[in-house]
Amino acid sequence: MDAELRELYQQVILDHNKSPRNFRKLENANHTAEGYNPLCGDKINLYLIIEDDVVKDVGFQGSGCAISKASASLMSSIVKGMKKQEAEKLFEKFHDLVTGKLTNEEEIEELGKLAVFAGVRDFPARVKCASLAWHTLISALQDGKKVVSTEE
Amino acid sequence: MNRTAVNSEKKIFKLERIRADFPILKTIVHGKPLCYLDNAATTQKPQIVIDKLVEYYSSMNANIHRGVHYLSEISTKAYEDSRIIIKNFINAKSEKEIIFTKGTTDSINLVANSFGRSKLKTGDEIIITGMEHHSNIVPWQIIAEDKNLKIRVVPITDDGEIIFEEFEKLINEKTKLISVVYVSNSLGTINPVEKIIETAHKAGVPVLLDAAQAIQHLKVDVQKLDCDFLAFSGHKIYGPTGIGILYGKEKLLNELPPYQGGGDMISKVTFEETTFNSLPYKFEAGTSNIAGAIALGTAIDYVSSVGIDSIAKHESELLDYATEKISELSEIKIIGQAKNKSSVLSFVIENIHPHDVGTFLDFEGVAIRTGHHCTQPVMDRYNIPATSRASFAMYNSKEEVDVLISSLKKIIEVFK
Ligand SMILES: Cc1ncc(COP(=O)(O)O)c(C=O)c1O
């Protein structure tokens, strides 16, 4: 496989695509949001349980490409236990990573597992796939019960 | 050049010669030779079409129908000659029936607007099918909203064919227009348009054919079909973008009001009153895509010189070959299995999203389309978000189908 392509579809991403973590509906969620990417038909329903400003539990459902599904899966594992503000900050970093603004190796490493999405920067058309779950997260964190679209 | 369109003499189809006419086919993508299988989105252009655009701007450019000077005269002549080429190609009765538009979408909007405004009233019904491109849905919804009309949709089978009995049931005294896609861009289905038109005419209802995916693959004879309107885009038949055709029966076009107002479409204007120009100019307001219209004539001459029947035969062999090869992959399901199909092969792969398929194939040099193909209701019908679609043109080869298949095998392996 081509190196650039291998960089995009890292094994971690393929694994999360195949067996996404937290892929379930949380019946007792107190914050939810729906995200759409109308260009490719990606769709995600996100469920959060937030107590004292801390994300206690995360679940998601939906359909999409490997990049969007793996991104939702990794996001759900990472933000569990985080404070709202921490999650929001992390999204900014993640966004810089996939759009190629974050180039400092150390800072990329600080992102931990999320660093596997660095390859997305070479595929501008896939940035929306990678960030859909995060946009949906921000919306759910803010007031919940909202529909977000990558086209607005 | 042969202007008498397709003649009966058998043309010899030489793939290598045809491929050599299309300079873009030599492109290297990610280190691999381009394998362009996205022809339903747009076709590539032969060198003579590209040359015609250059020739127009380097030696003919002037506004048409206006100047008395040399350049205006030759550009007007080339523009009108192109209209005649197109008239002959689809066997219209008169060049007055050939209106230059921006493309299929523009042509359908013209009819929706002009026919819709003048002939439709509250409660009237328009019939479309379950496999329309958005451009044959949305213009009708806009006018329906305005005039309180009802849009009725002919359902389709699991194989992607319209259910003819349901179509017959939908026709009633309120039906005022039937607008159907000739060949579906997402399923490849060739609709039984002759039968549809015959049935519609028995009820006195006119028919518009969206021929965007038919004109480049099948022999289209508007008199034989007896359709009332027919729309297509230049860019899908090896011509430039931004130019297309609306064919309409002269009598019907004469009854319709103009779509847009402006220059060229009038014969006399005062502040009190305007008299409109005659056909086809009544529907061609403003300076049109002159270079595009002329180069479309060149593209159609090119198609005629290869022979539409030879093209159809070659493409149908490619489709059969690709269908057979892809059916051997158990992970793949073909979407659209109509008995009568044109060169579109839509498919889904188990557990692999079309987007990922598209990115992978790109790295093999293979260009296909992934997504809903502007036919979201079709995706909903089959309960899928999107498909991958390979679509063939006259210059594609069996070797390219082999590249497609081996690339698909690779991605299936990676995602295992
Ligand atoms: C069946 C069909 N109808 C209409 C259109 C619209 O054509 P255009 O975008 O050239 O106006 C297309 C093009 O994708 C098509 O495939």
Coordinates of C-alpha atoms and ligand atoms in Angstrom, one line a residue:
Chain A
M1 CA 0.0 0.0 0.0
D2 CA 1.2 3.5 -0.8
A3 CA 2.9 5.3 2.2
E4 CA 0.5 8.3 2.2
L5 CA -2.4 5.9 2.2
R6 CA -0.9 3.8 4.9
E7 CA -0.5 7.0 7.0
L8 CA -4.2 7.7 6.6
Y9 CA -5.4 4.2 7.2
Q10 CA -3.2 3.3 10.2
Q11 CA -3.9 -0.1 11.9
V12 CA -5.4 1.7 14.9
I13 CA -7.9 3.4 12.6
L14 CA -8.8 0.1 10.9
D15 CA -9.2 -1.6 14.2
H16 CA -11.5 1.1 15.6
N17 CA -13.5 1.0 12.4
K18 CA -14.0 -2.7 12.7
S19 CA -14.8 -2.8 16.4
P20 CA -15.7 0.7 17.5
R21 CA -15.6 1.4 21.3
N22 CA -18.6 2.8 23.1
F23 CA -20.8 2.0 20.1
R24 CA -24.1 2.0 22.0
K25 CA -27.0 4.2 22.9
L26 CA -27.0 5.6 26.5
E27 CA -30.6 5.4 27.6
N28 CA -30.0 7.8 30.6
A29 CA -27.9 10.3 28.6
N30 CA -28.5 13.9 29.8
H31 CA -26.7 15.5 26.8
T32 CA -27.2 14.4 23.2
A33 CA -26.5 15.7 19.7
E34 CA -26.8 14.5 16.1
G35 CA -24.1 15.2 13.5
Y36 CA -24.4 15.0 9.8
N37 CA -22.0 15.3 6.9
P38 CA -24.5 15.7 4.0
L39 CA -21.8 15.5 1.4
C40 CA -21.1 11.8 2.2
G41 CA -24.1 10.9 4.3
D42 CA -22.0 10.3 7.4
K43 CA -24.3 10.4 10.5
I44 CA -23.6 10.2 14.2
N45 CA -25.8 10.2 17.3
L46 CA -23.9 11.1 20.4
Y47 CA -24.9 10.4 24.0
L48 CA -23.3 11.9 27.0
I49 CA -23.7 11.6 30.7
I50 CA -22.3 14.8 32.3
E51 CA -22.1 15.2 36.1
D52 CA -20.5 18.2 37.7
D53 CA -19.0 19.3 34.4
V54 CA -17.3 16.0 33.9
V55 CA -18.0 13.6 31.1
K56 CA -19.0 10.4 33.0
D57 CA -20.0 8.3 30.1
V58 CA -20.1 8.4 26.3
G59 CA -21.9 6.4 23.7
F60 CA -22.4 6.8 20.0
Q61 CA -24.2 5.3 17.0
G62 CA -24.3 6.0 13.4
S63 CA -22.7 5.2 10.1
G64 CA -19.8 6.6 8.1
C65 CA -16.5 5.9 6.6
A66 CA -13.6 4.3 8.5
I67 CA -12.1 7.7 9.3
S68 CA -15.3 9.1 10.8
K69 CA -16.1 5.9 12.7
A70 CA -12.6 5.5 14.1
S71 CA -12.6 9.2 15.0
A72 CA -15.8 8.8 16.9
S73 CA -14.6 5.7 18.6
L74 CA -11.3 7.2 19.7
M75 CA -12.9 10.4 20.8
S76 CA -15.4 8.6 23.0
S77 CA -12.6 6.7 24.8
I78 CA -10.5 9.7 25.3
V79 CA -13.0 12.2 26.6
K80 CA -14.5 9.8 29.1
G81 CA -13.5 11.3 32.5
M82 CA -12.5 14.6 31.1
K83 CA -13.8 18.0 32.2
K84 CA -15.9 19.9 29.6
Q85 CA -13.2 22.6 29.2
E86 CA -10.5 20.0 28.7
A87 CA -12.5 18.3 26.0
E88 CA -13.1 21.5 24.2
K89 CA -9.4 22.4 24.3
L90 CA -8.5 18.9 23.0
F91 CA -10.9 19.4 20.1
E92 CA -9.0 22.6 19.1
K93 CA -5.7 20.7 19.1
F94 CA -7.3 17.8 17.2
H95 CA -8.6 20.2 14.6
D96 CA -5.2 21.8 14.2
L97 CA -3.7 18.3 13.8
V98 CA -6.1 17.2 10.9
T99 CA -5.8 20.5 9.1
G100 CA -2.1 20.4 9.3
K101 CA -1.7 23.5 11.5
L102 CA -0.1 21.4 14.3
T103 CA 3.4 20.5 13.1
N104 CA 5.4 20.4 16.3
E105 CA 6.3 16.7 16.9
E106 CA 6.1 17.1 20.7
E107 CA 2.7 18.6 20.6
I108 CA 1.5 15.9 18.3
E109 CA 2.8 13.3 20.6
E110 CA 0.9 14.9 23.5
L111 CA -2.3 14.0 21.7
G112 CA -1.6 10.4 22.4
K113 CA -3.7 8.0 20.4
L114 CA -5.3 10.8 18.5
A115 CA -2.0 11.3 16.7
V116 CA -3.0 8.5 14.4
F117 CA -5.1 11.1 12.6
A118 CA -2.1 13.1 11.5
G119 CA -2.3 11.5 8.1
V120 CA -5.7 13.2 7.4
R121 CA -3.9 16.5 6.7
D122 CA -2.8 15.2 3.3
F123 CA -6.4 14.5 2.4
P124 CA -8.3 17.8 2.7
A125 CA -11.5 16.1 1.6
R126 CA -11.4 13.8 4.6
V127 CA -11.0 16.5 7.3
K128 CA -14.8 16.7 7.7
C129 CA -14.9 12.9 8.2
A130 CA -12.4 13.1 11.0
S131 CA -13.9 16.1 12.8
L132 CA -17.6 15.3 12.6
A133 CA -17.7 13.4 15.9
W134 CA -15.9 16.2 17.6
H135 CA -18.2 18.9 16.2
T136 CA -21.1 16.8 17.5
L137 CA -19.3 16.5 20.9
I138 CA -19.0 20.2 21.2
S139 CA -22.6 20.7 20.4
A140 CA -23.7 18.1 23.0
L141 CA -21.4 19.6 25.6
Q142 CA -22.9 23.0 25.1
D143 CA -26.6 22.5 25.4
G144 CA -27.4 19.1 24.0
K145 CA -30.3 18.1 21.8
K146 CA -29.0 19.8 18.7
V147 CA -28.3 18.8 15.2
V148 CA -25.0 19.8 13.7
S149 CA -23.9 19.7 10.1
T150 CA -20.5 20.0 8.6
E151 CA -21.9 22.2 5.9
E152 CA -22.9 25.1 8.1
Chain B
M1 CA -16.6 16.3 -41.6
N2 CA -19.5 13.9 -41.5
R3 CA -22.5 16.0 -40.6
T4 CA -25.2 13.6 -41.5
A5 CA -25.0 12.0 -38.1
V6 CA -25.1 8.3 -37.8
N7 CA -25.4 6.6 -41.1
S8 CA -26.0 2.9 -41.6
E9 CA -22.5 2.0 -42.8
K10 CA -20.7 -0.1 -40.2
K11 CA -18.0 1.8 -38.4
I12 CA -14.8 0.1 -37.3
F13 CA -14.3 0.7 -33.6
K14 CA -10.6 1.1 -32.9
L15 CA -10.1 1.6 -29.1
E16 CA -6.4 2.6 -29.4
R17 CA -7.2 5.3 -31.9
I18 CA -10.0 6.6 -29.8
R19 CA -7.9 6.7 -26.7
A20 CA -5.2 8.6 -28.5
D21 CA -7.8 11.4 -29.2
F22 CA -8.2 12.1 -25.5
P23 CA -5.0 13.7 -24.1
I24 CA -6.1 13.5 -20.5
L25 CA -6.0 9.7 -20.6
K26 CA -2.2 9.9 -20.5
T27 CA -2.3 11.4 -16.9
I28 CA -0.4 9.6 -14.2
V29 CA -2.1 9.6 -10.8
H30 CA -0.1 8.7 -7.7
G31 CA 2.4 7.0 -9.9
K32 CA -0.2 4.9 -11.8
P33 CA -1.8 5.4 -15.2
L34 CA -5.2 7.2 -14.8
C35 CA -8.1 4.8 -15.1
Y36 CA -11.0 7.2 -15.6
L37 CA -14.3 5.5 -14.6
D38 CA -16.3 8.5 -13.6
N39 CA -17.9 9.2 -16.9
A40 CA -21.5 9.5 -15.6
A41 CA -20.2 12.6 -13.7
T42 CA -18.5 14.1 -16.7
T43 CA -16.7 12.7 -19.8
Q44 CA -13.3 13.7 -21.0
K45 CA -12.8 15.8 -24.1
P46 CA -11.2 14.8 -27.4
Q47 CA -8.4 17.0 -28.7
I48 CA -10.6 18.4 -31.5
V49 CA -13.1 19.7 -28.9
I50 CA -10.3 21.4 -27.0
D51 CA -8.9 22.8 -30.2
K52 CA -12.3 24.1 -31.2
L53 CA -12.5 26.2 -28.0
V54 CA -9.0 27.6 -28.7
E55 CA -9.9 28.2 -32.3
Y56 CA -13.0 30.0 -31.4
Y57 CA -11.3 32.4 -29.0
S58 CA -8.3 32.9 -31.2
S59 CA -10.0 33.5 -34.5
M60 CA -13.8 33.8 -34.3
N61 CA -14.7 35.5 -31.0
A62 CA -17.6 38.0 -31.3
N63 CA -21.1 38.3 -30.0
I64 CA -23.7 36.6 -32.2
H65 CA -26.9 37.7 -33.9
R66 CA -25.9 41.4 -33.3
G67 CA -22.9 42.6 -35.3
V68 CA -22.7 43.1 -39.0
H69 CA -19.0 42.8 -38.9
Y70 CA -17.0 39.8 -40.2
L71 CA -16.3 38.2 -36.8
S72 CA -19.9 38.4 -35.7
E73 CA -21.0 36.8 -38.9
I74 CA -18.6 33.8 -38.7
S75 CA -19.4 33.2 -35.0
T76 CA -23.1 33.4 -35.6
K77 CA -22.8 30.9 -38.5
A78 CA -20.7 28.5 -36.4
Y79 CA -23.2 28.8 -33.6
E80 CA -26.2 28.1 -35.9
D81 CA -24.3 25.3 -37.7
S82 CA -23.8 23.6 -34.3
R83 CA -27.6 23.8 -33.7
I84 CA -28.1 22.0 -37.0
I85 CA -25.6 19.3 -36.1
I86 CA -27.5 18.7 -32.8
K87 CA -30.8 18.8 -34.6
N88 CA -29.6 16.1 -37.0
F89 CA -28.1 14.1 -34.2
I90 CA -31.3 13.7 -32.3
N91 CA -33.4 13.8 -35.5
A92 CA -35.5 16.8 -34.5
K93 CA -37.8 18.2 -37.2
S94 CA -36.5 21.7 -37.1
E95 CA -33.6 23.6 -35.6
K96 CA -36.2 25.8 -34.0
E97 CA -36.7 23.0 -31.6
I98 CA -33.1 23.1 -30.3
I99 CA -32.6 25.5 -27.5
F100 CA -29.1 26.1 -26.1
T101 CA -29.1 26.1 -22.2
K102 CA -26.5 25.7 -19.6
G103 CA -27.1 22.0 -19.2
T104 CA -29.7 19.4 -18.2
T105 CA -30.5 21.2 -14.9
D106 CA -31.1 24.5 -16.7
S107 CA -33.2 22.8 -19.4
I108 CA -35.5 21.2 -16.8
N109 CA -35.8 24.4 -14.9
L110 CA -36.7 26.1 -18.1
V111 CA -39.6 23.7 -18.6
A112 CA -40.6 23.7 -14.9
N113 CA -40.8 27.5 -15.0
S114 CA -42.3 28.2 -18.4
F115 CA -44.6 25.2 -18.7
G116 CA -45.3 25.3 -15.0
R117 CA -46.2 29.0 -14.9
S118 CA -48.4 28.9 -18.0
K119 CA -50.0 25.5 -18.0
L120 CA -50.3 24.3 -14.4
K121 CA -52.8 25.3 -11.8
T122 CA -53.8 24.3 -8.2
G123 CA -54.3 20.6 -7.8
D124 CA -52.6 19.5 -11.0
E125 CA -50.2 16.6 -10.9
I126 CA -46.7 15.9 -12.2
I127 CA -45.4 12.3 -12.4
I128 CA -41.7 11.5 -11.9
T129 CA -40.0 8.2 -10.9
G130 CA -38.3 7.0 -7.8
M131 CA -34.9 7.1 -9.6
E132 CA -34.7 10.8 -10.6
H133 CA -31.6 12.9 -10.2
H134 CA -32.2 15.9 -7.9
S135 CA -32.4 18.1 -10.9
N136 CA -35.6 16.4 -12.0
I137 CA -37.1 16.6 -8.5
V138 CA -36.3 20.0 -7.0
P139 CA -37.4 22.2 -9.9
W140 CA -40.8 20.5 -9.7
Q141 CA -41.0 20.9 -6.0
I142 CA -40.3 24.6 -6.3
I143 CA -43.1 25.1 -8.8
A144 CA -45.4 22.7 -6.9
E145 CA -45.0 24.8 -3.8
D146 CA -45.7 28.0 -5.7
K147 CA -48.8 26.6 -7.5
N148 CA -50.0 24.0 -5.1
L149 CA -49.3 21.1 -7.4
K150 CA -48.9 17.5 -6.5
I151 CA -45.8 15.4 -7.4
R152 CA -46.5 11.7 -7.8
V153 CA -43.6 9.3 -7.8
V154 CA -43.6 5.9 -9.6
P155 CA -42.1 3.3 -7.2
I156 CA -39.2 1.1 -8.2
T157 CA -38.4 -2.5 -7.6
D158 CA -35.4 -4.0 -5.7
D159 CA -33.7 -4.5 -9.1
G160 CA -34.1 -0.8 -9.9
E161 CA -36.9 -0.9 -12.5
I162 CA -40.0 1.2 -12.4
I163 CA -43.2 -0.7 -11.6
F164 CA -45.1 0.0 -14.8
E165 CA -48.6 -0.9 -13.5
E166 CA -48.1 1.6 -10.7
F167 CA -47.2 4.3 -13.3
E168 CA -50.4 3.5 -15.2
K169 CA -52.4 3.8 -12.0
L170 CA -50.9 7.3 -11.2
I171 CA -52.1 8.8 -14.5
N172 CA -55.5 10.6 -14.1
E173 CA -57.2 13.6 -15.4
K174 CA -55.2 15.9 -13.1
T175 CA -51.9 14.6 -14.6
K176 CA -50.4 17.5 -16.6
L177 CA -46.8 16.4 -17.2
I178 CA -44.6 13.3 -16.9
S179 CA -40.9 13.9 -16.4
V180 CA -38.7 10.9 -16.3
V181 CA -35.1 10.0 -16.4
Y182 CA -34.2 8.0 -19.6
V183 CA -31.1 6.3 -18.0
S184 CA -30.6 6.4 -14.3
N185 CA -27.2 7.8 -13.2
S186 CA -27.1 5.9 -10.0
L187 CA -28.6 2.5 -11.1
G188 CA -27.9 2.4 -14.8
T189 CA -31.5 1.4 -15.6
I190 CA -32.7 2.2 -19.1
N191 CA -36.3 3.1 -18.6
P192 CA -38.9 1.9 -21.0
V193 CA -39.5 5.4 -22.3
E194 CA -41.2 4.4 -25.5
K195 CA -43.9 2.6 -23.5
I196 CA -44.1 5.5 -21.0
I197 CA -44.6 8.0 -23.8
E198 CA -47.2 6.0 -25.6
T199 CA -49.2 5.5 -22.4
A200 CA -48.9 9.2 -21.5
H201 CA -50.0 10.3 -24.9
K202 CA -53.0 8.1 -24.8
A203 CA -54.0 10.2 -21.7
G204 CA -53.0 13.4 -23.5
V205 CA -50.1 14.1 -21.2
P206 CA -46.8 15.4 -22.5
V207 CA -43.5 13.8 -21.5
L208 CA -40.1 15.3 -20.7
L209 CA -37.1 13.0 -20.9
D210 CA -34.0 13.7 -18.8
A211 CA -31.5 12.2 -21.3
A212 CA -28.4 13.3 -19.4
Q213 CA -27.2 9.7 -19.2
A214 CA -28.7 8.5 -22.4
I215 CA -27.5 10.8 -25.1
Q216 CA -23.9 9.6 -25.0
H217 CA -24.7 5.9 -24.9
L218 CA -27.8 5.3 -27.0
K219 CA -29.3 6.3 -30.3
V220 CA -31.8 9.0 -29.4
D221 CA -34.4 9.9 -32.1
V222 CA -36.9 12.4 -30.7
Q223 CA -39.3 11.8 -33.6
K224 CA -39.3 8.1 -33.1
L225 CA -39.6 8.5 -29.3
D226 CA -42.2 11.1 -29.8
C227 CA -41.1 12.8 -26.5
D228 CA -42.3 16.4 -26.0
F229 CA -39.2 17.6 -24.3
L230 CA -35.7 16.2 -24.0
A231 CA -32.9 17.6 -21.9
F232 CA -29.2 16.8 -21.9
S233 CA -25.8 18.3 -21.0
G234 CA -22.8 18.9 -23.3
H235 CA -20.2 17.9 -20.8
K236 CA -21.5 14.3 -20.5
I237 CA -21.2 13.8 -24.3
Y238 CA -17.5 14.7 -24.6
G239 CA -18.3 18.4 -25.0
P240 CA -17.6 21.4 -22.7
T241 CA -19.3 22.3 -19.4
G242 CA -21.8 25.1 -19.2
I243 CA -23.7 24.1 -22.4
G244 CA -26.6 21.9 -22.8
I245 CA -29.8 21.4 -24.8
L246 CA -33.5 21.5 -24.4
Y247 CA -35.4 19.9 -27.2
G248 CA -39.1 20.7 -27.4
K249 CA -41.8 20.1 -30.0
E250 CA -42.2 23.3 -32.0
K251 CA -45.9 23.6 -31.4
L252 CA -45.5 23.2 -27.7
L253 CA -42.6 25.6 -27.4
N254 CA -44.6 28.2 -29.3
E255 CA -47.4 28.0 -26.8
L256 CA -45.0 28.6 -23.9
P257 CA -43.9 32.0 -22.4
P258 CA -40.2 32.9 -22.2
Y259 CA -38.3 31.7 -19.2
Q260 CA -35.9 34.6 -18.8
G261 CA -36.0 38.1 -20.2
G262 CA -33.2 40.0 -21.7
G263 CA -31.3 40.6 -24.9
D264 CA -31.6 38.3 -28.0
M265 CA -34.9 36.9 -26.9
I266 CA -37.0 40.0 -28.0
S267 CA -38.0 41.4 -31.4
K268 CA -39.2 44.7 -30.1
V269 CA -39.0 46.4 -26.8
T270 CA -40.6 49.6 -25.6
F271 CA -41.2 50.6 -22.0
E272 CA -44.9 49.7 -22.5
E273 CA -44.6 46.4 -24.2
T274 CA -42.2 43.8 -25.5
T275 CA -42.7 41.4 -28.4
F276 CA -40.7 38.2 -28.0
N277 CA -38.4 36.8 -30.6
S278 CA -39.3 33.6 -32.5
L279 CA -38.1 30.1 -31.7
P280 CA -35.5 29.2 -30.5
Y281 CA -34.3 32.6 -29.6
K282 CA -37.3 33.3 -27.4
F283 CA -35.7 30.9 -24.9
E284 CA -32.1 32.1 -25.2
A285 CA -31.9 35.3 -23.3
G286 CA -28.5 37.1 -23.0
T287 CA -25.2 36.2 -24.5
S288 CA -24.9 32.4 -24.3
N289 CA -21.9 30.1 -24.0
I290 CA -21.1 30.6 -27.7
A291 CA -17.8 28.8 -27.6
G292 CA -19.3 25.9 -25.7
A293 CA -22.2 25.6 -28.1
I294 CA -19.9 25.5 -31.1
A295 CA -17.6 23.0 -29.4
L296 CA -20.6 20.9 -28.5
G297 CA -21.3 20.6 -32.2
T298 CA -17.7 19.4 -32.7
A299 CA -18.1 16.8 -29.9
I300 CA -21.3 15.5 -31.4
D301 CA -19.6 15.2 -34.8
Y302 CA -16.9 13.3 -33.1
V303 CA -19.4 10.9 -31.6
S304 CA -21.1 10.5 -34.9
S305 CA -17.8 9.8 -36.6
V306 CA -17.1 6.9 -34.2
G307 CA -20.8 5.8 -34.4
I308 CA -23.2 5.8 -31.6
D309 CA -24.1 2.2 -32.3
S310 CA -20.5 1.1 -32.1
I311 CA -20.1 3.1 -28.9
A312 CA -23.2 1.4 -27.4
K313 CA -21.9 -2.0 -28.3
H314 CA -18.5 -1.4 -26.8
E315 CA -19.8 0.0 -23.6
S316 CA -22.3 -2.7 -23.2
E317 CA -19.5 -5.3 -23.5
L318 CA -17.6 -3.4 -20.9
L319 CA -20.5 -3.4 -18.5
D320 CA -21.2 -7.1 -19.0
Y321 CA -17.5 -7.9 -18.4
A322 CA -17.3 -5.7 -15.3
T323 CA -20.6 -7.0 -13.9
E324 CA -19.4 -10.6 -14.4
K325 CA -16.0 -9.9 -12.7
I326 CA -17.4 -7.9 -9.8
S327 CA -20.1 -10.6 -9.1
E328 CA -17.2 -13.0 -8.4
L329 CA -16.4 -11.0 -5.3
S330 CA -18.7 -12.2 -2.6
E331 CA -18.3 -9.1 -0.4
I332 CA -19.7 -6.9 -3.2
K333 CA -23.4 -6.2 -3.9
I334 CA -24.4 -4.5 -7.1
I335 CA -27.1 -1.8 -6.6
G336 CA -29.2 -1.7 -9.8
Q337 CA -29.8 -5.0 -11.5
A338 CA -32.3 -3.9 -14.1
K339 CA -32.5 -6.2 -17.2
N340 CA -31.9 -3.2 -19.5
K341 CA -28.9 -1.3 -18.3
S342 CA -26.4 1.3 -19.6
S343 CA -22.8 1.8 -18.6
V344 CA -23.2 2.4 -14.9
L345 CA -22.1 0.0 -12.2
S346 CA -23.1 1.0 -8.7
F347 CA -22.1 -1.2 -5.8
V348 CA -21.5 -1.5 -2.1
I349 CA -18.9 -3.5 -0.3
E350 CA -19.7 -5.3 3.0
N351 CA -18.4 -3.3 5.9
I352 CA -16.4 -0.8 3.8
H353 CA -17.8 2.7 3.3
P354 CA -17.8 4.0 -0.3
H355 CA -15.7 7.0 0.8
D356 CA -12.9 4.7 1.8
V357 CA -13.3 2.8 -1.4
G358 CA -12.9 6.0 -3.4
T359 CA -9.8 7.1 -1.5
F360 CA -8.2 3.7 -2.0
L361 CA -9.0 3.4 -5.7
D362 CA -7.6 6.9 -6.2
F363 CA -4.2 5.6 -5.1
E364 CA -4.5 2.9 -7.7
G365 CA -5.1 5.6 -10.3
V366 CA -8.8 4.6 -10.6
A367 CA -11.3 7.5 -10.6
I368 CA -14.8 6.5 -9.5
R369 CA -17.6 8.4 -7.9
T370 CA -18.7 7.7 -4.3
G371 CA -21.7 9.2 -2.6
H372 CA -25.4 9.5 -3.2
H373 CA -24.9 10.7 -6.9
C374 CA -27.6 13.4 -6.4
T375 CA -30.2 10.7 -6.0
Q376 CA -30.8 10.6 -2.3
P377 CA -34.3 9.1 -2.7
V378 CA -32.6 6.1 -4.5
M379 CA -30.2 5.6 -1.5
D380 CA -33.2 5.8 0.9
R381 CA -35.0 3.2 -1.2
Y382 CA -32.2 0.7 -0.8
N383 CA -31.5 1.8 2.8
I384 CA -27.8 2.7 2.1
P385 CA -26.0 6.0 2.7
A386 CA -24.1 5.9 -0.5
T387 CA -22.7 3.7 -3.3
S388 CA -19.4 3.4 -5.2
R389 CA -20.1 3.9 -8.9
A390 CA -17.9 3.0 -11.9
S391 CA -19.3 4.4 -15.2
F392 CA -17.9 3.7 -18.6
A393 CA -17.3 5.7 -21.8
M394 CA -16.2 4.9 -25.3
Y395 CA -12.5 5.1 -24.4
N396 CA -12.5 2.6 -21.5
S397 CA -11.0 -0.8 -21.9
K398 CA -11.3 -4.3 -20.4
E399 CA -7.8 -3.8 -19.0
E400 CA -9.2 -0.8 -17.0
V401 CA -12.0 -3.0 -15.6
D402 CA -9.3 -5.5 -14.6
V403 CA -7.5 -2.7 -12.7
L404 CA -10.7 -1.8 -11.0
I405 CA -11.3 -5.3 -9.9
S406 CA -7.8 -5.9 -8.6
S407 CA -7.9 -2.7 -6.7
L408 CA -11.2 -3.7 -5.1
K409 CA -9.6 -7.0 -4.1
K410 CA -6.8 -5.1 -2.4
I411 CA -9.1 -2.9 -0.3
I412 CA -11.2 -5.8 0.7
E413 CA -8.0 -7.5 1.9
V414 CA -6.9 -4.3 3.9
F415 CA -10.2 -4.0 5.7
K416 CA -10.5 -7.7 6.6
Ligands
LIG1 C1 -29.7 11.7 -14.8 C2 -29.1 13.1 -14.7 N1 -29.9 14.1 -14.8 C3 -29.5 15.4 -14.6 C4 -28.1 15.7 -14.4 C5 -27.7 17.1 -14.2 O1 -26.8 17.5 -15.2 P1 -26.1 18.9 -15.1 O2 -25.4 18.9 -13.8 O3 -25.1 18.8 -16.2 O4 -27.1 19.9 -15.3 C6 -27.3 14.6 -14.3 C7 -25.8 14.8 -14.0 O5 -25.3 14.4 -13.0 C8 -27.8 13.3 -14.4 O6 -27.0 12.2 -14.3

